Protein backbone atom coordinates (compact mmCIF):
# COMPACT_ATOMS: atom_id res chain seq x y z
CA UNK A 1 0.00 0.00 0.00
CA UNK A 2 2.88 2.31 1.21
CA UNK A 3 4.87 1.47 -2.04
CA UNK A 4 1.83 2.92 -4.09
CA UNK A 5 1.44 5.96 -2.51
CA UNK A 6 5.59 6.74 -2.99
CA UNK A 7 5.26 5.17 -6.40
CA UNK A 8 2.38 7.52 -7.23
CA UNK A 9 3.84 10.94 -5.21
CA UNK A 10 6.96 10.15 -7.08
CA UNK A 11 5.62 10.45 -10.79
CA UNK A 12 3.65 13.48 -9.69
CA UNK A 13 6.77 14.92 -8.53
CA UNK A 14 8.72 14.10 -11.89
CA UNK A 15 5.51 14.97 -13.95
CA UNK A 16 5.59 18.65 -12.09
CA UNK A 17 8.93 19.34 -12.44
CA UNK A 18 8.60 18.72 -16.41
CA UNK A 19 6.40 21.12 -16.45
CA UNK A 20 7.95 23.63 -14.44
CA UNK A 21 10.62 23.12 -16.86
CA UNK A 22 8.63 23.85 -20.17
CA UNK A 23 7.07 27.45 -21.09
CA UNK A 24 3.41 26.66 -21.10
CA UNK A 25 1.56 29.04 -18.96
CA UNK A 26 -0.39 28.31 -15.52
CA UNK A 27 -3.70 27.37 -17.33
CA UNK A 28 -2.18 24.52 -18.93
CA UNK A 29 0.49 23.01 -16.01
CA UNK A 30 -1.98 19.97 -15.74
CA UNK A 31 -4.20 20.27 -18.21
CA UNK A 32 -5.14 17.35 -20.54
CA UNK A 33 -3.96 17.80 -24.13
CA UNK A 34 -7.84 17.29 -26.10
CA UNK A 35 -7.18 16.12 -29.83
CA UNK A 36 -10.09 15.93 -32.19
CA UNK A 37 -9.38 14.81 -36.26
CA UNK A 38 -11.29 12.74 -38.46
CA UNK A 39 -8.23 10.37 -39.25
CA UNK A 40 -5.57 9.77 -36.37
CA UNK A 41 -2.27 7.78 -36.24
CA UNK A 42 -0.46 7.82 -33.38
CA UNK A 43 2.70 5.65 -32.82
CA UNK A 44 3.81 5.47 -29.17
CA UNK A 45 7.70 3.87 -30.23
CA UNK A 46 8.47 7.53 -31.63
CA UNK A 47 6.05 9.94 -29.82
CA UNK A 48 4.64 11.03 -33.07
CA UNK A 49 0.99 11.39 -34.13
CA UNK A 50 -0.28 13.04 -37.22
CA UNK A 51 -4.01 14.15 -37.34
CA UNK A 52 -5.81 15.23 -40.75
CA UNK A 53 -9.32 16.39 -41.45
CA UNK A 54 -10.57 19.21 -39.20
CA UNK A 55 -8.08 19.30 -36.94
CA UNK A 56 -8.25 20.91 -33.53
CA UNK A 57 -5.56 20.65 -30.47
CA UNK A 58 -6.82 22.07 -27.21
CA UNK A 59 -4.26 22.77 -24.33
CA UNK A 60 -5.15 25.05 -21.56
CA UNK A 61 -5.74 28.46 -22.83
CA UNK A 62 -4.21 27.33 -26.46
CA UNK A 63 -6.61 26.26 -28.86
CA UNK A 64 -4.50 25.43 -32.41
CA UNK A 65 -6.50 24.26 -35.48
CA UNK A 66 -5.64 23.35 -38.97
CA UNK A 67 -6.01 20.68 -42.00
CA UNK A 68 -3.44 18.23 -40.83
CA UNK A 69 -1.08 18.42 -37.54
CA UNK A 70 1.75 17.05 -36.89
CA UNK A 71 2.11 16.18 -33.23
CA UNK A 72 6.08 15.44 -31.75
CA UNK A 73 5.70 14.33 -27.64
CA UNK A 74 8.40 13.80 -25.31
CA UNK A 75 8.66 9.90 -23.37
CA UNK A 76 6.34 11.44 -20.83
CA UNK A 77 3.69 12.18 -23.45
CA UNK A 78 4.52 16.10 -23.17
CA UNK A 79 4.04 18.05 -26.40
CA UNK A 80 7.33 19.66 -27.92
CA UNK A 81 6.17 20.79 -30.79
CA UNK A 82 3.61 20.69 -33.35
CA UNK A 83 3.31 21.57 -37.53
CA UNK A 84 0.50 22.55 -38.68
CA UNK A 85 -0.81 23.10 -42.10
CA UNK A 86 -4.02 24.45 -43.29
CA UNK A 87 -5.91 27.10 -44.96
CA UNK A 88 -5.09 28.93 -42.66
CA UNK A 89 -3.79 26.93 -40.07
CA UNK A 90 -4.46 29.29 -36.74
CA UNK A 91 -3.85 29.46 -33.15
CA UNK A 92 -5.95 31.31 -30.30
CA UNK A 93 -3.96 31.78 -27.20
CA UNK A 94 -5.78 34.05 -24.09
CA UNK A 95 -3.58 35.94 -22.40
CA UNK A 96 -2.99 36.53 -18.36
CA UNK A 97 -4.69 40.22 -17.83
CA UNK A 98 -5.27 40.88 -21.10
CA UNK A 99 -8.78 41.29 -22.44
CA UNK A 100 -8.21 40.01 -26.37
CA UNK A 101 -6.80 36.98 -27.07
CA UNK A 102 -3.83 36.82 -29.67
CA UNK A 103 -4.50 34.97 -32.86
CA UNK A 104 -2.32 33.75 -35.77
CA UNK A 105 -2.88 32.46 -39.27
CA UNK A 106 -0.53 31.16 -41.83
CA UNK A 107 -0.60 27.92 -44.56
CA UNK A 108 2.11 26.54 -42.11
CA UNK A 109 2.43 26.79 -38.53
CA UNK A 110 4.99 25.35 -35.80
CA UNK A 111 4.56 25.70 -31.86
CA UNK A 112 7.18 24.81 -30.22
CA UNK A 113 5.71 24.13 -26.10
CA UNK A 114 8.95 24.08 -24.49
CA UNK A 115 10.74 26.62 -23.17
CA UNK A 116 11.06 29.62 -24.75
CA UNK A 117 7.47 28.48 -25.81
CA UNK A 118 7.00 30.00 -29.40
CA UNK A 119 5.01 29.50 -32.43
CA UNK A 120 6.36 30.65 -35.81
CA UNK A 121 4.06 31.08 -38.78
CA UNK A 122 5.18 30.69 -42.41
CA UNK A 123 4.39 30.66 -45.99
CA UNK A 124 2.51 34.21 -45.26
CA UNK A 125 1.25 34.94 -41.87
CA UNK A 126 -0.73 37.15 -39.71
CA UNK A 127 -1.00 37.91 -36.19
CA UNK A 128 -3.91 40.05 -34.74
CA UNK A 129 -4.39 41.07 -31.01
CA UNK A 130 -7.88 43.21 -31.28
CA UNK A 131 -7.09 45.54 -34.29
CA UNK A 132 -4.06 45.20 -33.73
CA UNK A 133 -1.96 43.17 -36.65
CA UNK A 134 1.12 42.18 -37.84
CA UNK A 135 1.43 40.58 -41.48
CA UNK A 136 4.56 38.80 -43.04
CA UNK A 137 5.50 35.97 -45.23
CA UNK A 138 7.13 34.21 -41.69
CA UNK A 139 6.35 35.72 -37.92
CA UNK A 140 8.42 34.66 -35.01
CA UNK A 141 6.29 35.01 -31.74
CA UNK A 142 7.36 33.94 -28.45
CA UNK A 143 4.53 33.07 -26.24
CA UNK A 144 6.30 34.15 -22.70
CA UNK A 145 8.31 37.10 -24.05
CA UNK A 146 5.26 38.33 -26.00
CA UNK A 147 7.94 39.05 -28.72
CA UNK A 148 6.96 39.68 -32.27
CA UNK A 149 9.75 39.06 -34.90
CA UNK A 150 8.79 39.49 -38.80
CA UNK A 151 10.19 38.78 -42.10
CA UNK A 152 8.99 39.63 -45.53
CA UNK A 153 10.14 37.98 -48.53
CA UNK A 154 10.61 39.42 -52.52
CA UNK A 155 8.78 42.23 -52.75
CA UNK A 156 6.13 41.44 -50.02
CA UNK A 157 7.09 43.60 -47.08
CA UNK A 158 6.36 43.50 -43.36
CA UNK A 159 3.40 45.52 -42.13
CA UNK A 160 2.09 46.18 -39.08
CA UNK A 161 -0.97 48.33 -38.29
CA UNK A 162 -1.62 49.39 -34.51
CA UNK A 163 -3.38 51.98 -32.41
CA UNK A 164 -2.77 53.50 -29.48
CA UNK A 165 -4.48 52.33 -26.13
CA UNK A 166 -7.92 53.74 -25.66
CA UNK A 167 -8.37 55.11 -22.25
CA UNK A 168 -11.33 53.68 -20.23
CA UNK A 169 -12.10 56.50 -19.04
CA UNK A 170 -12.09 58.74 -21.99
CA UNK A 171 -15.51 60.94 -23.10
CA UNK A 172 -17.28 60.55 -26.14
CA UNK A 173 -16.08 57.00 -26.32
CA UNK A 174 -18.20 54.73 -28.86
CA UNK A 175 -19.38 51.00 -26.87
């Protein structure tokens, strides 16, 4: 009975510390990884599973979606990373004290959970926080940073388009 308990308080201990050790945010340390695809193949020997047909990863306060995702986990079933493909593939992440979410959308998407947790989108991608937007053929974001980093390609330039804060308080202000 004793050997239970220590065998059990033991993989807790070694499951929090993992993730303690990767970048996902407080919502997810713990949360169940939800999967839903209309094909699945998941091999257990490499960690690998690749979804296709409406594909949607939940994880905490990530929700990731696309046509066909590839999943990598770690021997402890932790997502590293994930490539996603789509029209657009797109993420949704809510942030801590922050009223919009931020949202991405490119053909090609990786998300990379460990630390520095980051997604990068390719192939021509957006990011939007509100009206807020960045546009690119590849964006760099890092997730705990909240670091934007864009590229353009040939003659298709960065742009971003932002506005300043609007103050609660302000008069006149349209709701």
């Amino acid at each position: 009975m004793h050997r239970k308990s220590y065998s059990r308080l033991g993989l807790v201990f070694i499951a929090s510390a993992l993730l303690l050790a990767t970048g996902i945010t407080q919502a997810e340390r713990g949360a169940a990884v939800q999967l839903e695809s209309d094909r699945a193949e998941m091999s257990q020997a490499t960690g690998i599973g690749v979804y296709t047909g409406n594909v949607e990863l939940t994880h905490g306060d990530t929700i990731i979606r696309g046509d066909r995702m590839t999943v990598h986990t770690s021997q402890n079933r932790e997502i590293e990373r994930v490539v996603v493909e789509g029209e657009p593939a797109n993420f949704v992440r809510a942030r801590e004290g922050q009223q919009e979410p931020i949202r991405g959308y490119a053909p090609r998407m990786e998300y990379h959970a460990t630390a520095p947790e980051h997604v990068r989108l390719l192939q021509g991608a957006r990011l939007v926080q509100g009206t807020n937007e960045f546009t690119g053929e590849t964006i760099h974001y890092d997730l705990t940073e909240e670091r934007v980093a864009a590229e353009g390609a040939g003659e298709r330039r960065t742009r971003i388009t932002f506005f300043p804060r609007q103050d609660e308080n302000a008069e006149g202000e349209d709701e």
